[in-house]
Amino acid sequence: MNNALFESLLRLGDNTLVIGHRVSEWCGVAPVLEEDIALANMALDLIGQTQMWLGLAADVEGEGRSADDLAMLRDVWDFRNVLLVEQPNGDFGQTIMRQYLFDQFHLLQLQHLTQSTEDRIAAIAQKAVKEVTYHVDRSRDTVVALGDGTEESNRRMQAALTKLWPYIGEMFAADAIDLEMATAGVIPDPASLRADYDAATRVVFADAVLTPPAGDFAHGGGKTGFRHSEHLGHLLTQMQWLQRAYPGARW
Amino acid sequence: MYAQMVKSEASQEDPEKLAAFQKRIDANEKIEPKDWMPEGYRKTLIRQIGQHAHSEIVGQLPEGNWITRAPTLERKAILLAKVQDEAGHGLYLYCAAETLGVSRDELTEMLLDGRMKYSSIFNYPTLTWADMGAVGWLVDGAAIMNQVPLQRTSYGPYARAMVRICKEESFHQRQGFDIMMKMANGTPAQKQMAQDALNRIWFPALMMFGPSDKDSVHSSQSMAWKIKMNTNDELRQKFVDQTAPQAEYLGLTVPDETLAWNDEKGGYDFAEPDWSEFHDVIQGNGPCNADRLEARNRAWNDNAWVREGMMAHAAKKRAQKVAAQ
Ligand SMILES: [Fe+2]
Ligand SMILES: [Fe+2]
């Protein structure tokens, strides 16, 4: 097995799995009906992408595991998502800020992945990039609207940005796995996406009348699996419960 | 049936106009928003469509309860898509109600403060994954029974909303039955979950059609107006006739010892649900009434700042546009 490839696919699939799960937690209790529908759409896209990424990861691993096995039967330390996506929903402002911060990265990442030297990755990225183009349009517009809305909505969006700010850096931190895969042209070097990300987000924060916090401290440990936040375990407790409680059952 | 016990209003209008209106209905003409209609017709429809819309919205909660615990990625996607459809149904129906001169926000306020009802079925809890099967199979199944004839209802916007909704409901019922098949043919624990779900949901599903015809005081005017197309008992019978063989096919036992095929009437005999329980639920004393209303109120109140923020931003944009012209 190509371990770096397997790890990279887990990183892609776990990001979409975990943030898709978080978004699905909003089902039925969103601020307006249109938002219920839009959040469900986004969660559906992300679950679909997860099936493709983790399906490919399972293929690459070649040990007979399925995408569902990977999603439902790994423990916290085997997850490879960035810390940003496992952060709790908080209020709607925190959810939509988290979404925008991730979507903007996700789009840049996928745009490069459509050029991957690994055909199966390029094919998945081709499909996902269309969906995520739409996600980023929506989350960006919502961040701008709420930032530039009322005093209260601005205050809440600023609080969300301040809270999530230290989780941006991890998306761009390259490690040996990233570099090995980047050299082979399979994935982009995440650090190379940072300038475009900063340029795009700067405009959005200005339109949204939000002040980016000073400092560039970044938490880490999610994508390497070294140290997730406490939140991931609770998410898995719910998501994996049936598969864990009734091993071997078919659903 | 998502609209239970909708009280119909009598109309004290010009008898000639009323007769002409009834003639249009009898000729199966569609009534459109700009047409003259009796006040009672309008009010009854608002109540019925509103209650139906609220049912779609509150109906997201019992199934939403399992989205984060769905056992596979595919099941999660199917369930999420289904619940999303229900939100869409709510949207179509609120739009249909708006053509009668009541806004979505007004209707929502009436749901939240308890002035308007939603179907009693959504005041029951979903306790195991098999409930996702049983709800799709029985609850969406019962909804279809009611909604298919409503595609021919006299009010144009309502009838058209029903056409769109019915297309999606049959998918809901199929996915529910598919879950039941998996569970009923699964491990002993899964089979037990399936039977337990049927035990709990059978009678509440029968209640969805509303009280027995002999106690159903509001039906005749609504039927004359073709707002209601069949009596409660007709639909309930049809539902049992369709569902009992499906339960047998699944190898599950309907929790009714009196259930038996009656050759003479060409349908099943079956026990009536406990109507005192039904009235308790309608009065607000179902197992989940308080939870459901609290969840809807919280979603509405806690997120008021989002709606206000969006509106304030839209107003600023409009002002900028005007200033630029
Ligand atoms: Fe529906
Ligand atoms: Fe449905």
Coordinates of C-alpha atoms and ligand atoms in Angstrom, one line a residue:
Chain A
M1 CA 0.0 0.0 0.0
N2 CA 1.0 3.5 -0.7
N3 CA 0.8 4.9 2.8
A4 CA 1.2 8.6 1.9
L5 CA -1.6 8.3 -0.6
F6 CA -3.9 6.5 1.9
E7 CA -3.2 9.2 4.5
S8 CA -3.9 11.9 2.0
L9 CA -7.2 10.4 1.0
L10 CA -8.2 10.1 4.7
R11 CA -7.5 13.7 5.2
L12 CA -9.7 14.6 2.3
G13 CA -12.5 12.2 3.3
D14 CA -12.4 13.0 7.0
N15 CA -12.7 16.7 6.4
T16 CA -15.9 16.3 4.4
L17 CA -17.2 13.6 6.7
V18 CA -16.8 15.6 9.8
I19 CA -18.0 18.9 8.5
G20 CA -20.9 17.3 6.7
H21 CA -21.9 15.7 9.9
R22 CA -21.7 19.0 11.8
V23 CA -23.9 20.6 9.1
S24 CA -26.4 17.8 9.3
E25 CA -26.8 18.6 13.0
W26 CA -28.8 21.6 11.9
C27 CA -31.5 19.5 10.3
G28 CA -34.9 20.9 11.2
V29 CA -33.8 23.8 13.4
A30 CA -32.3 26.3 11.0
P31 CA -33.1 30.0 11.2
V32 CA -35.5 29.9 8.2
L33 CA -36.9 27.2 6.0
E34 CA -34.7 28.1 3.0
E35 CA -31.7 27.7 5.2
D36 CA -32.8 24.2 6.4
I37 CA -33.0 23.2 2.7
A38 CA -29.6 24.8 1.8
L39 CA -27.8 23.3 4.8
A40 CA -29.2 19.9 4.0
N41 CA -28.0 20.3 0.4
M42 CA -24.6 21.1 1.5
A43 CA -24.4 18.2 3.9
L44 CA -25.6 15.9 1.2
D45 CA -22.9 17.0 -1.2
L46 CA -20.3 16.5 1.6
I47 CA -21.5 13.1 2.5
G48 CA -21.4 12.1 -1.2
Q49 CA -17.8 13.4 -1.5
T50 CA -16.9 11.4 1.7
Q51 CA -18.2 8.2 0.1
M52 CA -15.9 8.8 -2.9
W53 CA -12.8 9.8 -0.9
L54 CA -13.1 7.1 1.7
G55 CA -14.1 4.6 -0.9
L56 CA -10.9 5.3 -2.8
A57 CA -8.9 5.3 0.5
A58 CA -10.3 1.8 1.2
D59 CA -9.4 0.7 -2.3
V60 CA -5.9 2.0 -1.9
E61 CA -5.5 0.3 1.5
G62 CA -6.6 -3.0 -0.1
E63 CA -7.6 -4.7 3.1
G64 CA -11.2 -5.2 2.3
R65 CA -12.5 -2.3 4.4
S66 CA -15.3 -0.1 2.9
A67 CA -15.9 3.6 3.1
D68 CA -18.5 2.9 5.9
D69 CA -15.9 0.8 7.8
L70 CA -13.5 3.7 7.7
A71 CA -16.2 6.2 8.8
M72 CA -17.9 4.2 11.4
L73 CA -15.2 2.0 12.9
R74 CA -12.1 4.1 13.4
D75 CA -11.4 5.8 16.7
V76 CA -10.3 9.4 17.3
W77 CA -6.6 8.9 16.7
D78 CA -7.2 7.4 13.3
F79 CA -9.1 10.5 12.1
R80 CA -7.2 12.9 9.8
N81 CA -9.5 15.9 9.5
V82 CA -8.3 19.4 10.4
L83 CA -9.4 20.7 13.8
L84 CA -11.5 23.4 12.3
V85 CA -14.2 21.1 10.9
E86 CA -14.7 19.2 14.2
Q87 CA -15.4 22.5 16.2
P88 CA -19.0 22.5 17.5
N89 CA -21.7 24.4 15.6
G90 CA -22.1 27.1 18.3
D91 CA -24.7 29.6 17.1
F92 CA -25.6 29.9 13.4
G93 CA -22.9 32.6 13.0
Q94 CA -20.2 30.2 14.2
T95 CA -21.5 27.5 11.9
I96 CA -21.5 29.6 8.8
M97 CA -18.1 31.2 9.6
R98 CA -16.6 27.8 10.0
Q99 CA -18.2 26.8 6.7
Y100 CA -16.8 29.8 4.9
L101 CA -13.3 29.4 6.3
F102 CA -13.3 25.7 5.2
D103 CA -15.1 26.2 1.9
Q104 CA -12.6 28.8 0.7
F105 CA -9.8 26.4 1.4
H106 CA -11.7 23.4 0.1
L107 CA -12.3 25.2 -3.2
L108 CA -8.7 26.1 -3.8
Q109 CA -7.6 22.6 -2.8
L110 CA -10.1 20.9 -5.2
Q111 CA -9.2 23.2 -8.1
H112 CA -5.6 21.9 -7.8
L113 CA -6.8 18.4 -7.3
T114 CA -8.6 18.4 -10.7
Q115 CA -5.0 18.4 -12.1
S116 CA -3.8 15.6 -9.9
T117 CA -1.5 13.0 -11.5
E118 CA -3.6 10.4 -9.8
D119 CA -6.5 10.0 -12.2
R120 CA -9.0 8.8 -9.6
I121 CA -8.4 11.8 -7.4
A122 CA -8.7 14.2 -10.4
A123 CA -12.0 12.6 -11.3
I124 CA -13.5 13.0 -7.8
A125 CA -12.2 16.6 -7.7
Q126 CA -13.9 17.4 -11.0
K127 CA -17.2 16.5 -9.6
A128 CA -16.7 18.0 -6.1
V129 CA -15.3 21.3 -7.4
K130 CA -18.7 22.2 -8.9
E131 CA -20.5 21.5 -5.7
V132 CA -18.0 23.4 -3.6
T133 CA -18.0 26.4 -5.9
Y134 CA -21.6 26.7 -5.0
H135 CA -20.9 26.2 -1.2
V136 CA -18.3 28.9 -1.1
D137 CA -20.7 31.3 -2.9
R138 CA -23.3 30.7 -0.4
S139 CA -21.3 30.7 2.8
R140 CA -19.4 33.8 1.6
D141 CA -22.6 35.7 0.9
T142 CA -24.1 34.7 4.2
V143 CA -21.0 35.8 6.1
V144 CA -21.0 39.2 4.4
A145 CA -24.8 39.6 4.9
L146 CA -24.6 38.8 8.6
G147 CA -21.4 40.8 9.2
D148 CA -22.9 43.8 7.4
G149 CA -26.4 43.3 9.0
T150 CA -27.4 44.5 12.4
E151 CA -25.1 45.5 15.3
E152 CA -25.9 42.1 16.9
S153 CA -25.3 40.0 13.8
N154 CA -22.0 41.9 13.3
R155 CA -20.9 41.3 16.9
R156 CA -21.7 37.5 16.6
M157 CA -19.9 37.1 13.3
Q158 CA -16.9 38.9 14.8
A159 CA -16.9 36.6 17.8
A160 CA -17.1 33.6 15.4
L161 CA -14.1 34.8 13.4
T162 CA -12.1 35.5 16.5
K163 CA -12.9 32.1 17.9
L164 CA -12.1 30.2 14.7
W165 CA -9.1 32.2 13.6
P166 CA -6.5 29.9 15.3
Y167 CA -7.8 27.0 13.3
I168 CA -7.1 28.4 9.9
G169 CA -3.4 27.8 9.9
E170 CA -3.6 24.0 10.1
M171 CA -5.2 23.7 6.7
F172 CA -2.0 25.1 5.2
A173 CA 0.6 23.4 7.3
A174 CA 2.5 20.9 5.2
D175 CA 4.1 17.8 6.7
A176 CA 6.2 15.0 5.1
I177 CA 3.2 13.2 3.7
D178 CA 1.9 16.4 2.0
L179 CA 5.4 17.0 0.6
E180 CA 5.8 13.5 -0.7
M181 CA 2.4 13.6 -2.4
A182 CA 3.0 17.2 -3.7
T183 CA 6.3 16.2 -5.3
A184 CA 4.6 13.4 -7.1
G185 CA 1.9 15.9 -8.3
V186 CA -0.9 14.0 -6.5
I187 CA -1.9 16.9 -4.3
P188 CA -1.0 20.5 -4.1
D189 CA 1.4 21.6 -1.3
P190 CA -1.1 23.1 1.1
A191 CA 1.3 26.0 1.9
S192 CA 1.1 27.0 -1.7
L193 CA -2.6 27.7 -1.4
R194 CA -2.2 30.2 1.4
A195 CA -1.7 33.4 -0.6
D196 CA -4.8 32.9 -2.7
Y197 CA -6.8 32.1 0.5
D198 CA -5.6 35.2 2.3
A199 CA -6.4 37.4 -0.7
A200 CA -9.9 36.0 -1.0
T201 CA -10.8 36.1 2.7
R202 CA -9.4 39.6 3.1
V203 CA -12.0 41.0 0.7
V204 CA -14.8 39.0 2.3
F205 CA -13.9 40.2 5.8
A206 CA -13.7 43.8 4.6
D207 CA -17.2 43.4 2.9
A208 CA -18.5 41.9 6.1
V209 CA -17.1 44.7 8.2
L210 CA -15.1 42.2 10.3
T211 CA -11.6 42.7 11.7
P212 CA -9.3 39.7 11.4
P213 CA -7.6 39.1 14.8
A214 CA -3.9 40.0 15.1
G215 CA -1.4 37.1 15.2
D216 CA -1.2 33.9 13.2
F217 CA -1.0 31.3 16.0
A218 CA -2.4 28.0 14.7
H219 CA -3.5 24.9 16.5
G220 CA -2.5 21.7 15.0
G221 CA -2.8 17.9 15.5
G222 CA -6.0 17.1 13.6
K223 CA -4.7 16.2 10.1
T224 CA -1.8 14.3 11.6
G225 CA -4.1 12.6 14.1
F226 CA -1.6 13.4 16.9
R227 CA -4.1 15.4 19.0
H228 CA -7.7 16.1 18.1
S229 CA -9.9 18.3 20.2
E230 CA -12.2 16.8 22.8
H231 CA -15.1 17.5 20.5
L232 CA -14.4 14.8 17.9
G233 CA -14.9 11.9 20.4
H234 CA -18.4 13.1 21.1
L235 CA -19.2 13.4 17.5
L236 CA -18.0 9.9 16.8
T237 CA -20.0 8.6 19.8
Q238 CA -23.1 9.6 18.1
M239 CA -22.2 8.9 14.5
Q240 CA -20.8 5.4 15.2
W241 CA -23.1 4.3 17.8
L242 CA -25.3 1.8 15.9
Q243 CA -22.3 0.2 14.1
R244 CA -20.5 -0.2 17.4
A245 CA -23.5 -1.4 19.4
Y246 CA -24.6 -4.0 16.8
P247 CA -21.4 -5.2 15.2
G248 CA -21.9 -7.2 12.0
A249 CA -25.5 -6.1 11.4
R250 CA -26.5 -4.9 7.9
W251 CA -28.5 -1.8 7.7
Chain B
M1 CA -53.3 12.7 6.9
Y2 CA -51.6 15.8 8.1
A3 CA -54.7 17.9 8.6
Q4 CA -56.9 16.4 11.3
M5 CA -60.0 17.9 12.7
V6 CA -59.9 21.0 10.7
K7 CA -62.9 23.0 11.7
S8 CA -64.8 24.3 8.7
E9 CA -66.5 27.7 8.8
A10 CA -70.0 28.4 7.8
S11 CA -70.5 31.2 5.3
Q12 CA -73.2 33.9 5.7
E13 CA -72.8 35.4 2.3
D14 CA -75.1 36.2 -0.6
P15 CA -76.9 32.9 -1.4
E16 CA -76.7 33.5 -5.1
K17 CA -73.0 34.0 -5.0
L18 CA -72.7 30.9 -2.8
A19 CA -74.8 28.8 -5.2
A20 CA -72.7 30.0 -8.2
F21 CA -69.5 29.1 -6.3
Q22 CA -70.8 25.7 -5.4
K23 CA -71.7 25.2 -9.1
R24 CA -68.1 25.8 -10.1
I25 CA -66.9 23.3 -7.5
D26 CA -69.4 20.7 -8.6
A27 CA -68.2 21.2 -12.2
N28 CA -64.6 20.4 -11.0
E29 CA -63.4 23.9 -11.9
K30 CA -60.3 25.0 -10.0
I31 CA -60.7 28.1 -7.7
E32 CA -57.8 30.5 -8.1
P33 CA -56.6 33.1 -5.7
K34 CA -58.2 36.1 -7.5
D35 CA -61.6 34.4 -7.8
W36 CA -64.5 35.2 -5.5
M37 CA -64.7 32.7 -2.7
P38 CA -66.8 32.4 0.5
E39 CA -65.1 33.7 3.6
G40 CA -65.6 30.3 5.2
Y41 CA -63.9 28.5 2.3
R42 CA -60.9 30.8 2.6
K43 CA -60.6 30.5 6.4
T44 CA -61.1 26.7 6.4
L45 CA -58.4 26.4 3.7
I46 CA -56.0 28.6 5.6
R47 CA -56.5 26.4 8.6
Q48 CA -56.1 23.2 6.6
I49 CA -53.1 24.2 4.5
G50 CA -51.5 25.8 7.5
Q51 CA -51.8 22.7 9.6
H52 CA -50.5 20.6 6.7
A53 CA -47.5 22.9 6.3
H54 CA -46.8 22.9 10.0
S55 CA -46.9 19.1 10.0
E56 CA -44.2 19.0 7.3
I57 CA -42.0 21.4 9.4
V58 CA -42.5 19.7 12.8
G59 CA -42.3 16.4 11.0
Q60 CA -38.6 17.1 10.4
L61 CA -37.9 16.7 14.1
P62 CA -38.6 13.0 14.8
E63 CA -36.6 11.9 11.8
G64 CA -34.0 14.6 12.2
N65 CA -33.5 12.9 15.6
W66 CA -31.7 10.0 13.8
I67 CA -29.7 11.8 11.1
T68 CA -26.6 12.1 13.2
R69 CA -26.9 8.4 14.2
A70 CA -27.7 6.9 10.8
P71 CA -25.8 3.6 10.5
T72 CA -24.1 4.1 7.1
L73 CA -23.2 7.0 4.9
E74 CA -25.8 6.0 2.4
R75 CA -28.6 5.7 5.0
K76 CA -27.6 9.1 6.3
A77 CA -27.8 10.6 2.9
I78 CA -31.2 9.1 2.1
L79 CA -32.6 10.2 5.4
L80 CA -31.2 13.7 5.1
A81 CA -32.6 14.0 1.5
K82 CA -36.0 12.8 2.8
V83 CA -36.1 15.3 5.7
Q84 CA -35.0 18.0 3.3
D85 CA -38.0 17.1 1.0
E86 CA -40.3 17.7 4.0
A87 CA -38.9 21.2 4.5
G88 CA -39.6 21.7 0.8
H89 CA -43.1 20.5 1.2
G90 CA -43.6 23.0 4.0
L91 CA -42.3 25.7 1.7
Y92 CA -44.8 24.8 -1.1
L93 CA -47.6 24.7 1.3
Y94 CA -46.8 28.0 3.0
C95 CA -46.7 29.6 -0.5
A96 CA -50.1 28.1 -1.3
A97 CA -51.5 29.5 2.0
E98 CA -50.0 32.9 1.2
T99 CA -52.2 33.1 -1.9
L100 CA -55.1 33.2 0.6
G101 CA -53.8 36.3 2.2
V102 CA -51.9 35.0 5.2
S103 CA -48.1 35.3 5.5
R104 CA -45.7 32.5 6.4
D105 CA -44.5 34.5 9.4
E106 CA -48.1 34.9 10.7
L107 CA -48.7 31.2 10.3
T108 CA -45.4 30.4 12.0
E109 CA -46.3 32.6 15.0
M110 CA -49.6 30.7 15.3
L111 CA -47.8 27.4 15.3
L112 CA -45.3 28.6 17.9
D113 CA -47.8 29.9 20.4
G114 CA -50.1 26.9 20.0
R115 CA -53.0 28.6 18.1
M116 CA -52.5 26.3 15.2
K117 CA -51.9 22.5 15.3
Y118 CA -49.9 20.0 13.4
S119 CA -50.5 16.3 12.9
S120 CA -50.7 14.3 16.1
I121 CA -48.3 11.7 14.8
F122 CA -45.3 13.9 15.2
N123 CA -45.8 14.0 19.0
Y124 CA -44.5 10.5 19.2
P125 CA -40.9 9.7 19.8
T126 CA -38.5 7.9 17.5
L127 CA -36.6 5.5 19.7
T128 CA -34.6 3.1 17.5
W129 CA -33.3 3.1 13.9
A130 CA -36.3 0.9 13.0
D131 CA -38.5 3.9 13.7
M132 CA -37.0 5.5 10.6
G133 CA -38.3 2.5 8.7
A134 CA -41.7 2.5 10.3
V135 CA -42.2 6.2 9.9
G136 CA -41.5 6.1 6.2
W137 CA -43.5 3.0 5.7
L138 CA -46.5 3.9 7.9
V139 CA -46.5 7.7 8.4
D140 CA -45.6 8.7 4.8
G141 CA -47.8 5.8 3.7
A142 CA -50.8 7.3 5.5
A143 CA -49.9 10.8 4.2
I144 CA -49.9 9.5 0.6
M145 CA -53.4 8.0 1.2
N146 CA -54.7 11.4 2.0
Q147 CA -52.6 13.5 -0.4
V148 CA -53.2 11.6 -3.6
P149 CA -56.9 12.5 -3.7
L150 CA -56.1 16.1 -2.6
Q151 CA -54.3 16.5 -5.9
R152 CA -57.9 17.0 -7.2
T153 CA -58.9 19.4 -4.5
S154 CA -60.9 22.5 -5.6
Y155 CA -58.3 25.2 -4.7
G156 CA -55.8 25.5 -7.5
P157 CA -52.6 26.4 -5.6
Y158 CA -53.3 23.6 -3.0
A159 CA -53.9 21.0 -5.7
R160 CA -50.7 21.9 -7.6
A161 CA -48.7 21.8 -4.4
M162 CA -50.1 18.3 -3.8
V163 CA -49.0 17.2 -7.2
R164 CA -45.4 18.2 -6.5
I165 CA -45.5 16.7 -3.0
C166 CA -47.0 13.4 -4.0
K167 CA -44.1 12.7 -6.4
E168 CA -41.7 12.8 -3.5
E169 CA -43.8 11.0 -1.0
S170 CA -43.7 7.7 -2.8
F171 CA -39.9 7.7 -2.5
H172 CA -40.3 8.4 1.2
Q173 CA -42.5 5.4 1.7
R174 CA -40.2 3.1 -0.3
Q175 CA -37.1 4.1 1.6
G176 CA -39.0 3.4 4.8
F177 CA -40.2 0.0 3.7
D178 CA -36.6 -0.8 2.5
I179 CA -35.3 0.0 6.0
M180 CA -38.0 -2.3 7.5
M181 CA -37.0 -5.1 5.2
K182 CA -33.4 -4.9 6.2
M183 CA -34.4 -4.8 9.9
A184 CA -37.0 -7.5 9.7
N185 CA -34.6 -9.8 7.9
G186 CA -31.6 -8.8 9.9
T187 CA -30.2 -10.0 13.3
P188 CA -32.6 -11.0 16.1
A189 CA -31.9 -7.6 17.7
Q190 CA -32.8 -5.8 14.5
K191 CA -36.0 -7.8 14.1
Q192 CA -36.9 -7.0 17.6
M193 CA -36.4 -3.3 16.9
A194 CA -38.6 -3.6 13.8
Q195 CA -41.5 -5.3 15.7
D196 CA -41.1 -2.8 18.6
A197 CA -41.4 0.1 16.1
L198 CA -44.5 -1.4 14.5
N199 CA -46.0 -1.9 18.0
R200 CA -45.6 1.7 18.9
I201 CA -46.4 3.4 15.6
W202 CA -49.4 1.4 14.3
F203 CA -52.2 3.0 16.3
P204 CA -50.7 6.5 16.1
A205 CA -50.6 6.0 12.3
L206 CA -54.3 5.1 12.3
M207 CA -55.0 8.2 14.3
M208 CA -53.5 10.3 11.5
F209 CA -56.8 10.0 9.6
G210 CA -58.7 11.8 12.3
P211 CA -61.7 10.7 14.4
S212 CA -64.2 8.2 13.3
D213 CA -66.8 9.5 10.8
K214 CA -69.6 9.4 13.4
D215 CA -67.6 11.8 15.6
S216 CA -66.3 13.9 12.8
V217 CA -68.4 17.0 12.9
H218 CA -66.7 19.2 10.4
S219 CA -66.5 16.9 7.3
S220 CA -69.6 17.6 5.3
Q221 CA -69.0 21.3 4.4
S222 CA -65.4 20.6 3.6
M223 CA -66.4 17.7 1.4
A224 CA -69.0 19.8 -0.4
W225 CA -66.2 22.3 -1.1
K226 CA -63.8 19.5 -2.2
I227 CA -61.3 20.6 0.4
K228 CA -61.7 17.1 1.8
M229 CA -62.1 14.4 -0.7
N230 CA -62.8 11.2 1.4
T231 CA -64.1 10.6 4.9
N232 CA -61.7 9.7 7.7
D233 CA -62.9 6.1 7.9
E234 CA -62.7 5.5 4.2
L235 CA -59.1 6.5 4.2
R236 CA -58.3 4.5 7.3
Q237 CA -59.8 1.4 5.8
K238 CA -57.8 1.8 2.7
F239 CA -54.7 2.3 4.7
V240 CA -55.2 -0.9 6.7
D241 CA -56.1 -2.8 3.6
Q242 CA -52.8 -1.8 2.0
T243 CA -50.6 -2.1 5.0
A244 CA -51.7 -5.3 6.7
P245 CA -50.4 -7.6 3.9
Q246 CA -47.1 -5.6 3.9
A247 CA -46.6 -6.3 7.6
E248 CA -47.2 -10.0 6.8
Y249 CA -44.7 -9.9 4.0
L250 CA -42.2 -8.4 6.5
G251 CA -42.9 -11.2 9.0
L252 CA -44.1 -8.7 11.6
T253 CA -47.2 -8.8 13.7
V254 CA -49.6 -5.9 13.6
P255 CA -50.4 -5.2 17.3
D256 CA -54.1 -5.8 16.8
E257 CA -55.5 -9.3 17.6
T258 CA -58.8 -8.4 16.0
L259 CA -57.2 -7.7 12.6
A260 CA -58.7 -10.1 10.1
W261 CA -59.7 -10.2 6.5
N262 CA -63.5 -9.8 6.0
D263 CA -64.5 -11.4 2.7
E264 CA -68.0 -9.9 2.9
K265 CA -66.9 -6.3 3.0
G266 CA -63.8 -6.9 0.9
G267 CA -61.5 -5.4 3.5
Y268 CA -59.9 -5.9 6.9
D269 CA -61.7 -5.7 10.2
F270 CA -59.5 -3.9 12.7
A271 CA -59.5 -2.2 16.1
E272 CA -60.0 1.5 16.4
P273 CA -57.2 3.4 18.1
D274 CA -57.7 4.6 21.6
W275 CA -59.4 7.9 20.9
S276 CA -58.9 9.2 24.4
E277 CA -55.2 9.0 23.8
F278 CA -55.7 10.9 20.5
H279 CA -57.5 13.7 22.3
D280 CA -54.8 13.9 24.9
V281 CA -52.2 14.3 22.2
I282 CA -54.3 16.9 20.4
Q283 CA -54.7 18.8 23.7
G284 CA -51.0 19.0 24.1
N285 CA -50.4 15.9 26.2
G286 CA -48.7 13.6 23.8
P287 CA -45.3 12.2 24.7
C288 CA -43.4 14.8 22.7
N289 CA -45.7 17.8 22.3
A290 CA -43.7 20.0 24.7
D291 CA -40.4 18.9 23.2
R292 CA -41.5 19.6 19.6
L293 CA -42.9 23.0 20.3
E294 CA -39.9 23.9 22.4
A295 CA -37.5 22.8 19.6
R296 CA -39.5 24.9 17.0
N297 CA -39.6 27.9 19.4
R298 CA -35.9 27.7 20.1
A299 CA -35.0 27.4 16.4
W300 CA -37.2 30.5 15.7
N301 CA -36.2 32.7 18.7
D302 CA -32.5 31.8 19.0
N303 CA -32.1 32.6 15.3
A304 CA -34.1 35.8 15.1
W305 CA -30.8 37.7 14.9
V306 CA -30.0 35.8 11.7
R307 CA -33.2 36.8 10.0
E308 CA -32.9 40.4 11.2
G309 CA -29.3 40.6 10.1
M310 CA -30.2 39.2 6.6
M311 CA -33.0 41.7 6.3
A312 CA -30.9 44.6 7.5
H313 CA -28.2 43.8 4.9
A314 CA -30.8 43.4 2.1
A315 CA -32.2 46.9 3.1
K316 CA -28.7 48.4 3.0
K317 CA -28.1 46.9 -0.5
R318 CA -31.4 48.3 -1.7
A319 CA -30.6 51.7 -0.3
Q320 CA -27.2 51.7 -2.0
K321 CA -28.8 50.8 -5.3
V322 CA -31.3 53.6 -5.1
A323 CA -28.6 56.1 -4.1
A324 CA -26.5 55.0 -7.1
Q325 CA -29.4 55.6 -9.6
Ligands
FE1 FE -44.1 15.6 3.2
FE2 FE -42.8 12.5 3.4

